[in-house]
CSV table of C-alpha atoms and ligand atoms in Angstrom, one decimal:
chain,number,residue,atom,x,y,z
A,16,UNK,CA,-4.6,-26.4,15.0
A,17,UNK,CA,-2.0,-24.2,13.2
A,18,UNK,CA,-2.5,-20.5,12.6
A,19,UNK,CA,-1.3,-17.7,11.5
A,20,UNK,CA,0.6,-15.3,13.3
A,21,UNK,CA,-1.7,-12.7,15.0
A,22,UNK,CA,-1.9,-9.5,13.3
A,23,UNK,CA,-0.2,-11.3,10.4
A,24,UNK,CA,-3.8,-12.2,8.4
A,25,UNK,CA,-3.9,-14.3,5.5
A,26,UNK,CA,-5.7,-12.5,2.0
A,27,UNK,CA,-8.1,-14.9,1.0
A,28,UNK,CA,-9.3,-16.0,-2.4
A,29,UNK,CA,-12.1,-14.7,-2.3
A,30,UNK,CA,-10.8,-11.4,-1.5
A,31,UNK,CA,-7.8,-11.1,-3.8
A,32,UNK,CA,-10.0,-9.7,-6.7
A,33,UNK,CA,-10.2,-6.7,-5.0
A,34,UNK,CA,-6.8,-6.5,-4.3
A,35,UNK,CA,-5.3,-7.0,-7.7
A,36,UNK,CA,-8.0,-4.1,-8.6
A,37,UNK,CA,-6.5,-1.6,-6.6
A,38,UNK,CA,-2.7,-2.6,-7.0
A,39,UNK,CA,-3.5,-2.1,-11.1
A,40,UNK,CA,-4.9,1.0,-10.5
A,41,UNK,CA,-1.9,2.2,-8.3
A,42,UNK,CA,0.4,0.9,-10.8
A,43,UNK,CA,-1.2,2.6,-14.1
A,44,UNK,CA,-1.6,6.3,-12.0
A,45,UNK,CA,1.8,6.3,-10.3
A,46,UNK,CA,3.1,5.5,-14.0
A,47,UNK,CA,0.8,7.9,-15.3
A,48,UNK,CA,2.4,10.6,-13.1
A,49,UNK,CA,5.7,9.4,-14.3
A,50,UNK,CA,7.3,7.2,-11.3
A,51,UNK,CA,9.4,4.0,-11.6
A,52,UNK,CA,8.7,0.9,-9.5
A,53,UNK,CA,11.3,-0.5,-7.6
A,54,UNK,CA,11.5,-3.7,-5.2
A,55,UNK,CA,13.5,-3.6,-2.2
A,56,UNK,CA,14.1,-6.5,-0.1
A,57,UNK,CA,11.7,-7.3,3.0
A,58,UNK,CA,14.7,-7.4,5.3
A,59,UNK,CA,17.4,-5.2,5.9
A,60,UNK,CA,20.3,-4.4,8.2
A,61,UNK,CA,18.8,-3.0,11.5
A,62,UNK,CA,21.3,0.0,11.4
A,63,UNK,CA,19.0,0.9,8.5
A,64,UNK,CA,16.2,2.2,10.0
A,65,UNK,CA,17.9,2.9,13.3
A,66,UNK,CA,19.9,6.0,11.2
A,67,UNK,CA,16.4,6.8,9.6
A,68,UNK,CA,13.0,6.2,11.0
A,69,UNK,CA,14.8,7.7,14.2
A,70,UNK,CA,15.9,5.8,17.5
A,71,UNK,CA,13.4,7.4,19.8
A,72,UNK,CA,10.7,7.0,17.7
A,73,UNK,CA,7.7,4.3,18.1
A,74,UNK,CA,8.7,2.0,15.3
A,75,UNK,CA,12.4,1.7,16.4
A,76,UNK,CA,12.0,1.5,20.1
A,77,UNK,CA,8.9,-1.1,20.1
A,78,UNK,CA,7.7,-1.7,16.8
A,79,UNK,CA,9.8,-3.6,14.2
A,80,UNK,CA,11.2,-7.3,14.1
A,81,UNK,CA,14.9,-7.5,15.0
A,82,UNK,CA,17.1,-10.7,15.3
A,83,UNK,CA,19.9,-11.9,14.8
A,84,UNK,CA,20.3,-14.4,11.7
A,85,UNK,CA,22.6,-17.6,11.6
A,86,UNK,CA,25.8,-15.2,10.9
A,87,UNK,CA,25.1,-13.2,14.3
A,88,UNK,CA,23.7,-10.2,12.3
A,89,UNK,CA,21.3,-8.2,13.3
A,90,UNK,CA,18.5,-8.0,10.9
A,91,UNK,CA,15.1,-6.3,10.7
A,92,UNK,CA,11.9,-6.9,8.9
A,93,UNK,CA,11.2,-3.7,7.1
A,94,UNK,CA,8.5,-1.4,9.2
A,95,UNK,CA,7.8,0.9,6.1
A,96,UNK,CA,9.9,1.6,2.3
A,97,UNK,CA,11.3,5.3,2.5
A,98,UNK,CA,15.0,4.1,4.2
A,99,UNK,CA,15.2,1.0,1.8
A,100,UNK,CA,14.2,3.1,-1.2
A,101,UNK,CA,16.9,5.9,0.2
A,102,UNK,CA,19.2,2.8,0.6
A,103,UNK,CA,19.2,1.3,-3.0
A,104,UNK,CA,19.3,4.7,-4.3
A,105,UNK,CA,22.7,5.5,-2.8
A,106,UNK,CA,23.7,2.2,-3.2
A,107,UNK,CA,22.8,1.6,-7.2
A,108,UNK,CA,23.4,5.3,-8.2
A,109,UNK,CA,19.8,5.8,-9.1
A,110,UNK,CA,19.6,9.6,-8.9
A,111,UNK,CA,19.9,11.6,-12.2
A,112,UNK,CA,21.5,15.0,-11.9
A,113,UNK,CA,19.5,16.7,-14.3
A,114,UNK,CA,16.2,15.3,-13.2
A,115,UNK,CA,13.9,14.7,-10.3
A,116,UNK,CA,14.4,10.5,-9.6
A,117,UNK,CA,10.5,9.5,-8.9
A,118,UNK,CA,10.1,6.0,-7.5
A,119,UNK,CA,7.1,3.9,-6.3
A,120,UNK,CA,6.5,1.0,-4.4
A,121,UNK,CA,4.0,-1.7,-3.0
A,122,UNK,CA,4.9,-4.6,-0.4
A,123,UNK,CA,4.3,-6.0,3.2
A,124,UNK,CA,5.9,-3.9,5.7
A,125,UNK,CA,6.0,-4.8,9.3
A,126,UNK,CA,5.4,-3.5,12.7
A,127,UNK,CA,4.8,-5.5,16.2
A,128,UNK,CA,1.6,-2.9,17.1
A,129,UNK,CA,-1.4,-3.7,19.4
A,130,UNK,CA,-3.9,-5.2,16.2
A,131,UNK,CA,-7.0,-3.7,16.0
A,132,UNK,CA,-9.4,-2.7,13.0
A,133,UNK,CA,-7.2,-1.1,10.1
A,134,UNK,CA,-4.1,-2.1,12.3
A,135,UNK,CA,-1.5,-5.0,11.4
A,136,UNK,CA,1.5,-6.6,12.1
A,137,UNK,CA,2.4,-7.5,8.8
A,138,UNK,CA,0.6,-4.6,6.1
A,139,UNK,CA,0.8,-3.9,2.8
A,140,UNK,CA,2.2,-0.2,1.5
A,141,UNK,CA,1.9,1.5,-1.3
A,142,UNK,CA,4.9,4.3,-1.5
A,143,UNK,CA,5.8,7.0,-3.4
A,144,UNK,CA,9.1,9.1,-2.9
A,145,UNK,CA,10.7,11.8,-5.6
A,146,UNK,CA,14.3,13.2,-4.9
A,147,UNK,CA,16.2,15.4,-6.2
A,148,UNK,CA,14.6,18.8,-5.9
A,149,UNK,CA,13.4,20.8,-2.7
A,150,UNK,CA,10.2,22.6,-4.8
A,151,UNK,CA,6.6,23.1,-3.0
A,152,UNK,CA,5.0,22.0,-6.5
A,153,UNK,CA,7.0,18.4,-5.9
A,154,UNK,CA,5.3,18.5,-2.2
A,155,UNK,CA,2.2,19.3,-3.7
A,156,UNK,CA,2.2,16.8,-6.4
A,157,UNK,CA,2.7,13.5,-4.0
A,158,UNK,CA,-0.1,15.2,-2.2
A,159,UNK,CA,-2.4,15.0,-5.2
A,160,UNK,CA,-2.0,11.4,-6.4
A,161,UNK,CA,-2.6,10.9,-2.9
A,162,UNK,CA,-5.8,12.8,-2.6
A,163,UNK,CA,-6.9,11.8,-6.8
A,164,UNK,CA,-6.7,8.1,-4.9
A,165,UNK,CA,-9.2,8.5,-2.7
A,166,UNK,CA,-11.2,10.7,-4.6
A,167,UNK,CA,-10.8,7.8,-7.3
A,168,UNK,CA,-12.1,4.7,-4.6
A,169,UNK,CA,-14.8,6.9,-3.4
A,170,UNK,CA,-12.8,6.8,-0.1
A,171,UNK,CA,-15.3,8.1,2.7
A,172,UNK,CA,-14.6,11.9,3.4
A,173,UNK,CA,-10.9,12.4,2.7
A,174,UNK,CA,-9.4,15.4,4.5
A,175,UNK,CA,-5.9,15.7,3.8
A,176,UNK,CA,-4.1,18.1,6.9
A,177,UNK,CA,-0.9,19.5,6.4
A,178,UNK,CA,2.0,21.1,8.7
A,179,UNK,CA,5.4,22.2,8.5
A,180,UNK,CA,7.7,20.8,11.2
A,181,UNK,CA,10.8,23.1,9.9
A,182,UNK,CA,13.8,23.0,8.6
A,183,UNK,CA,17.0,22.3,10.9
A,184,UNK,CA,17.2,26.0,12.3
A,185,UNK,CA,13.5,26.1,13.1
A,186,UNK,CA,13.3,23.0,14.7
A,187,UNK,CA,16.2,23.9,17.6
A,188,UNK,CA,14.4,27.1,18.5
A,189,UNK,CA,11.5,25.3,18.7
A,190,UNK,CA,12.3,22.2,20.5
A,191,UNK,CA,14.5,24.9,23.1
A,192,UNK,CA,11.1,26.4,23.7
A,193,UNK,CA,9.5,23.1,23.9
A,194,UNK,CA,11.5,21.1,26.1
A,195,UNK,CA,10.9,24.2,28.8
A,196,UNK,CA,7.3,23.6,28.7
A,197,UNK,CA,7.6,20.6,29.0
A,198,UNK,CA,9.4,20.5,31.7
A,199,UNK,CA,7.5,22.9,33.2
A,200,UNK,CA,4.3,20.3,32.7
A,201,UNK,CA,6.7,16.7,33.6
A,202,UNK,CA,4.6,15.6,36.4
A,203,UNK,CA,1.5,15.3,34.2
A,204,UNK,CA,3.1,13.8,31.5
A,205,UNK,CA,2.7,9.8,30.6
A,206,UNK,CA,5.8,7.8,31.2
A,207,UNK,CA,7.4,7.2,27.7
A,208,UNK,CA,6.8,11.4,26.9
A,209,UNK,CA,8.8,12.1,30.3
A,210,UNK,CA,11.6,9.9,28.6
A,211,UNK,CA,11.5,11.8,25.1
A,212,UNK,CA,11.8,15.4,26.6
A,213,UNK,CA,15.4,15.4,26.3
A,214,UNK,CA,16.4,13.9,23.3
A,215,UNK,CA,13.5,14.6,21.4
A,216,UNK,CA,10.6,16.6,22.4
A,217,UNK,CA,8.4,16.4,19.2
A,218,UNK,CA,8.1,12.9,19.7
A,219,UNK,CA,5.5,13.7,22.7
A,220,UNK,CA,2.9,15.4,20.4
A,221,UNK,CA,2.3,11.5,18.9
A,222,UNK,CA,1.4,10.2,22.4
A,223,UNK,CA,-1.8,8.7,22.7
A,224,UNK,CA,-2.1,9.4,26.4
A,225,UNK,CA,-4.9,11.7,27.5
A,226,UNK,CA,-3.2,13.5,29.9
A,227,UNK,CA,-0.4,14.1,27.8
A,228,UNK,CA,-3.1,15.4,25.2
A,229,UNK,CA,-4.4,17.8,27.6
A,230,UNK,CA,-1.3,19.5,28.2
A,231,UNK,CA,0.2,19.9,24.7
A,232,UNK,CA,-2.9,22.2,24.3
A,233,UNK,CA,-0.6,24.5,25.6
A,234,UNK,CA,2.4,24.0,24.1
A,235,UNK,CA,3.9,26.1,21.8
A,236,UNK,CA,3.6,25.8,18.1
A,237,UNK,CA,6.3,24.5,15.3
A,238,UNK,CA,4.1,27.1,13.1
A,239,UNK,CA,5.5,30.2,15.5
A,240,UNK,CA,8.8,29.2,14.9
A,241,UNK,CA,9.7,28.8,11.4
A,242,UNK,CA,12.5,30.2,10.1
A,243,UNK,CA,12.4,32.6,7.0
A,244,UNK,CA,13.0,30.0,4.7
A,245,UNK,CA,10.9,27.6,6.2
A,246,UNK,CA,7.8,29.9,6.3
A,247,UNK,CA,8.3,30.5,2.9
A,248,UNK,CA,8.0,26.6,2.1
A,249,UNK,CA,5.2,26.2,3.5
A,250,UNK,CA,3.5,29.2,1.9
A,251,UNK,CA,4.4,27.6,-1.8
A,252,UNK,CA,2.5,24.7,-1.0
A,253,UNK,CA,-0.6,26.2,0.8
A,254,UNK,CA,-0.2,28.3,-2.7
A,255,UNK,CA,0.0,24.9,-5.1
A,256,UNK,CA,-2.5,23.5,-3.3
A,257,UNK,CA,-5.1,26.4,-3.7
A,258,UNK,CA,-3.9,26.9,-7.4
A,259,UNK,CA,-5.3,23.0,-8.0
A,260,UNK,CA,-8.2,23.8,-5.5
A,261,UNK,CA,-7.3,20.7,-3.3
A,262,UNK,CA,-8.7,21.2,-0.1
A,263,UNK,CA,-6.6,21.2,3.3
A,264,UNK,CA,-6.3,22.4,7.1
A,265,UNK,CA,-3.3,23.5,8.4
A,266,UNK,CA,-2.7,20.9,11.6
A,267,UNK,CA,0.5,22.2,13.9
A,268,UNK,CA,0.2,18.9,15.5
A,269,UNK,CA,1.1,16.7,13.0
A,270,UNK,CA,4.7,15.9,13.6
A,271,UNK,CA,5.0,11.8,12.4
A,272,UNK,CA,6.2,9.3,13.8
A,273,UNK,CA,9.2,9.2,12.0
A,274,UNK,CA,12.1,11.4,12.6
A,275,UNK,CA,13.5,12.0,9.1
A,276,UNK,CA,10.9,14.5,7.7
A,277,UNK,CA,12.0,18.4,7.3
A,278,UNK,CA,9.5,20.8,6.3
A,279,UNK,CA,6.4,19.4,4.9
A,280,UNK,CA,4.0,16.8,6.4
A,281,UNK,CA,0.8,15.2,5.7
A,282,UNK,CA,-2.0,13.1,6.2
A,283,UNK,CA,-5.0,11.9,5.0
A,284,UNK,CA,-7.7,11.1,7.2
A,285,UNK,CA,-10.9,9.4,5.9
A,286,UNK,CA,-13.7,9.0,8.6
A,287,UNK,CA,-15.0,5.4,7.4
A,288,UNK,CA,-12.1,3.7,9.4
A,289,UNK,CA,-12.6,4.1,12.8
A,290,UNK,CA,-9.8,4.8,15.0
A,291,UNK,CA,-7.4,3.9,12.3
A,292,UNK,CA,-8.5,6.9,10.6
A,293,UNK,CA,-5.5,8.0,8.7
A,294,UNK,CA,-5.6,6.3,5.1
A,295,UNK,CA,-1.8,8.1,4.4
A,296,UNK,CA,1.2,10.6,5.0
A,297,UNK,CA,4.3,12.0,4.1
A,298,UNK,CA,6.5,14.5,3.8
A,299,UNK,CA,10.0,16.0,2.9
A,300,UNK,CA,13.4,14.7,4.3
A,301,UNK,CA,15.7,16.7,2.5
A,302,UNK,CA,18.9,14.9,4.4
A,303,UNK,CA,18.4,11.8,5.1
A,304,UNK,CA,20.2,10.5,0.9
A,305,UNK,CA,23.2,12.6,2.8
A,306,UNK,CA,22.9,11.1,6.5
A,307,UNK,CA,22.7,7.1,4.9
A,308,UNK,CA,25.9,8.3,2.8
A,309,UNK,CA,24.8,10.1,-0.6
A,310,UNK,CA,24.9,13.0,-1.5
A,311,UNK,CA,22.6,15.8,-0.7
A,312,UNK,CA,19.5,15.4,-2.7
A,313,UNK,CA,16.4,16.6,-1.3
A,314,UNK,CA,13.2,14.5,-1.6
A,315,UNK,CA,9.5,14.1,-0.7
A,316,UNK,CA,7.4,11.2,-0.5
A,317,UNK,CA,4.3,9.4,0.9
A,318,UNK,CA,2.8,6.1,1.6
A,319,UNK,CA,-0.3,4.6,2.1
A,320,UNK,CA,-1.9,1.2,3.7
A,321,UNK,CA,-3.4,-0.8,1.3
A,322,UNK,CA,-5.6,-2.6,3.6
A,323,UNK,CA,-7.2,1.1,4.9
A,324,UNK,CA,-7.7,2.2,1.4
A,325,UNK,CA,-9.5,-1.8,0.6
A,326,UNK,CA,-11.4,-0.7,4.0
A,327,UNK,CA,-12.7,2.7,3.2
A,328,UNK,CA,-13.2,2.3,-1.0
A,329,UNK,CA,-16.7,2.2,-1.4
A,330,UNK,CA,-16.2,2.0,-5.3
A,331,UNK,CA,-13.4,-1.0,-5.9
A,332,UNK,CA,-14.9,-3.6,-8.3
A,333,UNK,CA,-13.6,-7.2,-8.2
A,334,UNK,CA,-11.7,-7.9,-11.2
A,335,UNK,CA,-13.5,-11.7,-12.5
A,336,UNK,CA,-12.9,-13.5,-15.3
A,337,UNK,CA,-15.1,-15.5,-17.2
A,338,UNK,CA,-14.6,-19.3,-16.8
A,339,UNK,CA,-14.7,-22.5,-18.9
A,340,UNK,CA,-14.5,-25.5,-17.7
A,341,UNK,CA,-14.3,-28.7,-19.8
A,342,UNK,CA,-16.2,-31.7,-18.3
A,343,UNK,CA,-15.2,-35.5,-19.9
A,344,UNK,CA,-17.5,-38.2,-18.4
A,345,UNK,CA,-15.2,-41.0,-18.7
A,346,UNK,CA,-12.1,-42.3,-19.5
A,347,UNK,CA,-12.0,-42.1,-23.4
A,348,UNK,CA,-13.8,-38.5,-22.8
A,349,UNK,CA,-10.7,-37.3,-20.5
A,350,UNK,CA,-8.2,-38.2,-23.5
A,351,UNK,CA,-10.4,-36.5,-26.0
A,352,UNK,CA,-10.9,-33.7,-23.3
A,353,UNK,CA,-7.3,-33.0,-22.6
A,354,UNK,CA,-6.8,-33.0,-26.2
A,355,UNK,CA,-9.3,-30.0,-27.5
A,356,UNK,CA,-8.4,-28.4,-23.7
A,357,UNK,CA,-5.1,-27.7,-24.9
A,358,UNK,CA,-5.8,-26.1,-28.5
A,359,UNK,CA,-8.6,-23.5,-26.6
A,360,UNK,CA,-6.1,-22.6,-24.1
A,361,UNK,CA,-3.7,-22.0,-26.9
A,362,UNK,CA,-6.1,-20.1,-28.8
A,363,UNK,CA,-7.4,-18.2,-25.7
A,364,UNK,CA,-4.1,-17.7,-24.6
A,365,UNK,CA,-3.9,-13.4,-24.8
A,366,UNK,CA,-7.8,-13.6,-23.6
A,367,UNK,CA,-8.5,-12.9,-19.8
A,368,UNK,CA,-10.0,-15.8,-19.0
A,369,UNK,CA,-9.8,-19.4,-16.9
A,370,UNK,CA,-9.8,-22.6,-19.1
A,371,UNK,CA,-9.8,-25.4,-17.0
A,372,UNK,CA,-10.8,-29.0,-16.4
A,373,UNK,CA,-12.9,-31.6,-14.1
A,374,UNK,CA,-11.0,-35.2,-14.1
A,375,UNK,CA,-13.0,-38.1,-12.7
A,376,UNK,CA,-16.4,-37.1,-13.3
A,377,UNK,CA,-19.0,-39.2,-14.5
A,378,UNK,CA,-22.3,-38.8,-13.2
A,379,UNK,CA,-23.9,-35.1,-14.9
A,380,UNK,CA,-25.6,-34.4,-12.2
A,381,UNK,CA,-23.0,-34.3,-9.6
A,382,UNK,CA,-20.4,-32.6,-12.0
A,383,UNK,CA,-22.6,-29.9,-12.7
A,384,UNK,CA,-23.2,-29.3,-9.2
A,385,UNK,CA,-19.2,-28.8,-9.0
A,386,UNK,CA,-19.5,-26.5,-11.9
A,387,UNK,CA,-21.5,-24.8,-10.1
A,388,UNK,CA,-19.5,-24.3,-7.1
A,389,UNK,CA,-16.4,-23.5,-8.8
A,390,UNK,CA,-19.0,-20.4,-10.6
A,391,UNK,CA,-18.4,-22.0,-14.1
A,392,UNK,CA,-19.9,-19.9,-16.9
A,393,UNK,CA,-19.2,-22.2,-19.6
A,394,UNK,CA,-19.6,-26.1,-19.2
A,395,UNK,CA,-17.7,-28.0,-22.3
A,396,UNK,CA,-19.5,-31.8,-21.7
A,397,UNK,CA,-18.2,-34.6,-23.4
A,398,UNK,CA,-20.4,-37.6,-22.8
A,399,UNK,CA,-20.7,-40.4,-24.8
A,400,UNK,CA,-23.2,-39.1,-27.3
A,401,UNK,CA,-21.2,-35.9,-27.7
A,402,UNK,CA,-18.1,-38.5,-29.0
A,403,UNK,CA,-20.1,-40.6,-31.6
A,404,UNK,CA,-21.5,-36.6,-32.8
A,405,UNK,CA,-18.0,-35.5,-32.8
A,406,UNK,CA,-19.3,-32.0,-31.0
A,407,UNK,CA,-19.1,-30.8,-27.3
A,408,UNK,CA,-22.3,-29.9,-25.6
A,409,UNK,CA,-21.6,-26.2,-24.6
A,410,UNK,CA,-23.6,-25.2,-21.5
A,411,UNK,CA,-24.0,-21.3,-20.4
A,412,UNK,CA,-24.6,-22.2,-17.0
A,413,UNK,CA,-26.0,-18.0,-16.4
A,414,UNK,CA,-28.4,-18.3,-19.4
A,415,UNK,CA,-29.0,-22.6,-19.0
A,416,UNK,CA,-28.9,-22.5,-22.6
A,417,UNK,CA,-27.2,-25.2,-24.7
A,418,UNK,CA,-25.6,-25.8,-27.5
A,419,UNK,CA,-23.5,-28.3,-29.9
A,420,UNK,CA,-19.9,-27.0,-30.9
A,421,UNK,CA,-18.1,-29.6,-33.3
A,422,UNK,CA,-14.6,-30.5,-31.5
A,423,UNK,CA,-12.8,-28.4,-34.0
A,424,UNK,CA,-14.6,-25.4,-34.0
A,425,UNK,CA,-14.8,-25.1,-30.2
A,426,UNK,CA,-11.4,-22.8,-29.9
A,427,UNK,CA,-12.8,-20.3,-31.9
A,428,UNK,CA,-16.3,-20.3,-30.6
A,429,UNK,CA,-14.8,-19.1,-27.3
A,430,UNK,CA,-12.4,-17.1,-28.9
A,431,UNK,CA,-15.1,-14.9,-30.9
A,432,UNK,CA,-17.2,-15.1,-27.1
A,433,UNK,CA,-14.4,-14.0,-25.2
A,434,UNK,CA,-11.9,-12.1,-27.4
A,435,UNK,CA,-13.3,-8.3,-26.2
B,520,HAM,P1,3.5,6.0,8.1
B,520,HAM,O1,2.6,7.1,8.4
B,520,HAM,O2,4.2,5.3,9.2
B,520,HAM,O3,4.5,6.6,7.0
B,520,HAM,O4,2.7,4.9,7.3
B,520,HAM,C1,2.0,5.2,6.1
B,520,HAM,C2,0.6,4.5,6.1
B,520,HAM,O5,0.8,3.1,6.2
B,520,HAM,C3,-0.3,4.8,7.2
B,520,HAM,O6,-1.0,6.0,6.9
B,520,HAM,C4,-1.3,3.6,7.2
B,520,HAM,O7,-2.2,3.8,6.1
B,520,HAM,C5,-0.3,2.5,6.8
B,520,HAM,N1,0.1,1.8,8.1
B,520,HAM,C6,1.1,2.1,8.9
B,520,HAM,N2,1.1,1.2,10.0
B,520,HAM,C7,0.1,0.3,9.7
B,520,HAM,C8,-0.4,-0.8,10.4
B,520,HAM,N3,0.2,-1.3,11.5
B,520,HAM,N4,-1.4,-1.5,9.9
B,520,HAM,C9,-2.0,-1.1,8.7
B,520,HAM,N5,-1.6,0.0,8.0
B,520,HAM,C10,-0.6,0.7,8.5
B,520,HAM,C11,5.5,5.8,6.4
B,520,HAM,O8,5.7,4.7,6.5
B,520,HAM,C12,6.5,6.7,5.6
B,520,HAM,N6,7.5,5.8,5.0
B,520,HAM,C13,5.7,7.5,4.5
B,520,HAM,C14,6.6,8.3,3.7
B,520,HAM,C15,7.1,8.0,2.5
B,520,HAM,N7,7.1,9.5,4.0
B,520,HAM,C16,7.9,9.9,3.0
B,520,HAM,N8,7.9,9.0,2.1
């Protein structure tokens, strides 16, 4: 039998209510908190996130979908939004000059991981990214819609951690001080970190390899090496932070897996996913509009995995509607049917509701048993008695109650039923 790719699941329709919950919630806060949506295409030049996400990083060097289309080019499916965003902003001119450009998206993104719980080849982001100004209160803010989220899907015990991995000047004094320790420890290092130490040692804090773990207990910390400026940074958001009384721990060892970022990053961690425990991150990367050919605009962002947040809400409600369902026994029934069908559907039409029909019914017993798989909560039966009394018999199949409605009343019945 056919299936679907693994890693790649399909969302299911019994599951989908609680997806268009959540993406309606992201949509009214992120426009609440004044961002734009934009769509970017799901595939993109590979050069793209080569130049961005870093090409000693995880994603580039064993994660994404690369090949080469019917032209010879080199195409890859879209591991996560930041560098596309970055891209159609230089590309479309989308940055004001005398405001702060804030931008959100939602989409499949894709990465060729190892799938476990919370873990996907093909995932769904939510993003945020604002540019244009390098100001702790911006760092801060994409920190709190982040953290309101959870708090908002009663996500289990969100911690958000924070660290600062420098700007340009910090980071070569400390990767100097790194690479000699590491060095130093290259025997008990896992294979890939050996690889990383010269061209980019920060990398080897993301390994996963025990070992590896054990000896960065050691190692030097980014937080020892900021620069003035940097230091400085970091202070104004640990200060925004307090000033909204957000919680957070300082973590030297988040770096990302992403080489972009400058300065600020985070992550939230919820404990009701399992290994997978990080529900979202971000951070600044103040050049990376200039290195993919803008100009220099400094910007801040985050996403999140909507699957993990679907995982650890204990709150999301599914969104149902109510449903009528019109049932003609018979062939003159059906004509009739189709007929009053259409003038409730026009008169429901800006109600959230499903109208919809049975065709070839014409035994009650066995229709209503459809009704009631299909979770019908308003039967419209035209039999033959209901044609010579020119009136529907209108079932609520929650309350089993029943009642006549005459043909040309039966619009507005369910209007005045269904209108709040
Ligand atoms: P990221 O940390 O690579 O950052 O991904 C963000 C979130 O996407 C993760 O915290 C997780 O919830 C979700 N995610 C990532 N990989 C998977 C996967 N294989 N399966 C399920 N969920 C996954 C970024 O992508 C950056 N673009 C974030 C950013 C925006 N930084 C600045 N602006």
């Amino acid at each position: 039998m056919l299936q679907n790719i693994k890693g790649m699941p399909d969302i299911l329709p019994s599951e989908i209510g609680r997806w268009h919950a959540l993406e309606q919630k992201i949509r009214q806060k992120m426009i609440f908190y004044g961002f734009d949506e934009i769509r970017t295409p799901l595939l993109e030049d590979t050069d793209l996130f080569v130049r961005s996400v870093g090409e000693v990083t995880d994603i580039v060097q064993k994660e994404t979908y690369t090949f080469s289309d019917r032209n010879g080019d080199s195409l890859t499916l879209r591991p996560e939004g930041t560098a596309s965003v970055v891209r159609a902003l230089v590309q479309h001119h989308l940055h004001l000059e005398s405001a702060t450009t804030k931008l959100f998206y939602m989409g499949p993104m894709f990465r060729h991981e190892r799938p476990q719980k919370g873990r996907f080849r093909q995932f769904h982001q939510m993003g945020a990214e604002v540019f244009g100004e390098a100001n702790p209160r911006l760092d801060v803010e994409t920190m709190q819609i982040l953290v309101e989220l959870c708090r908002e899907l009663d996500i289990e015990n969100p911690t958000l951690e924070i660290n600062s991995v420098g700007d340009r000047e910090s980071r070569k004094n400390f990767n100097e001080k790194l690479k000699i320790f590491l060095m130093k420890n290259e025997s008990k290092l896992d294979v890939l970190s050996r690889t990383r130490i010269e061209k980019n040692p920060m990398r080897v804090f993301d390994s996963k390899d025990e070992h590896t773990q054990l000896v960065l207990a050691d190692a030097p910390s980014i937080l020892d090496h900021l620069s003035d400026g940097s230091l400085k940074y970091f202070e104004g958001v640990q200060e925004g932070l307090t000033l909204l009384k957000i919680p957070f721990r300082v973590n030297a060892k988040i770096v990302r897996g992403l080489d972009y970022y400058t300065d600020t990053v985070f992550e939230v961690l919820s404990s009701g996913l399992g290994a997978q425990n990080v529900i979202g991150g971000g951070g600044r990367y103040d050049h990376l509009v200039e290195e993919l050919g803008g100009r220099s605009t400094p910007a801040v962002g985050f996403a999140t995995g909507l699957e993990r947040l679907l995982m650890a809400s204990r709150k999301l409600e599914m969104r149902s509607y109510q449903k009528i369902v019109f049932l003609p026994l018979g062939i003159e029934q059906e004509k009739k049917a189709i007929q009053l069908l259409k003038a409730v559907r026009e008169k429901l039409s800006t109600v959230s509701c499903t109208v919809d029909i049975v065709f070839g019914k014409e035994k009650m017993k066995t229709a209503l048993k459809t009704l009631d798989r299909l979770k019908t909560d308003y039967a419209v039966i035209l039999g033959e008695q209901e044609m010579t009394a020119g009136a529907a018999a209108v079932k609520n199949m929650n309350a089993h109650l029943q009642t006549a409605v005459a043909f040309e009343d039966l619009p507005k019945h369910f209007f005045e039923i269904l209108k709040l």
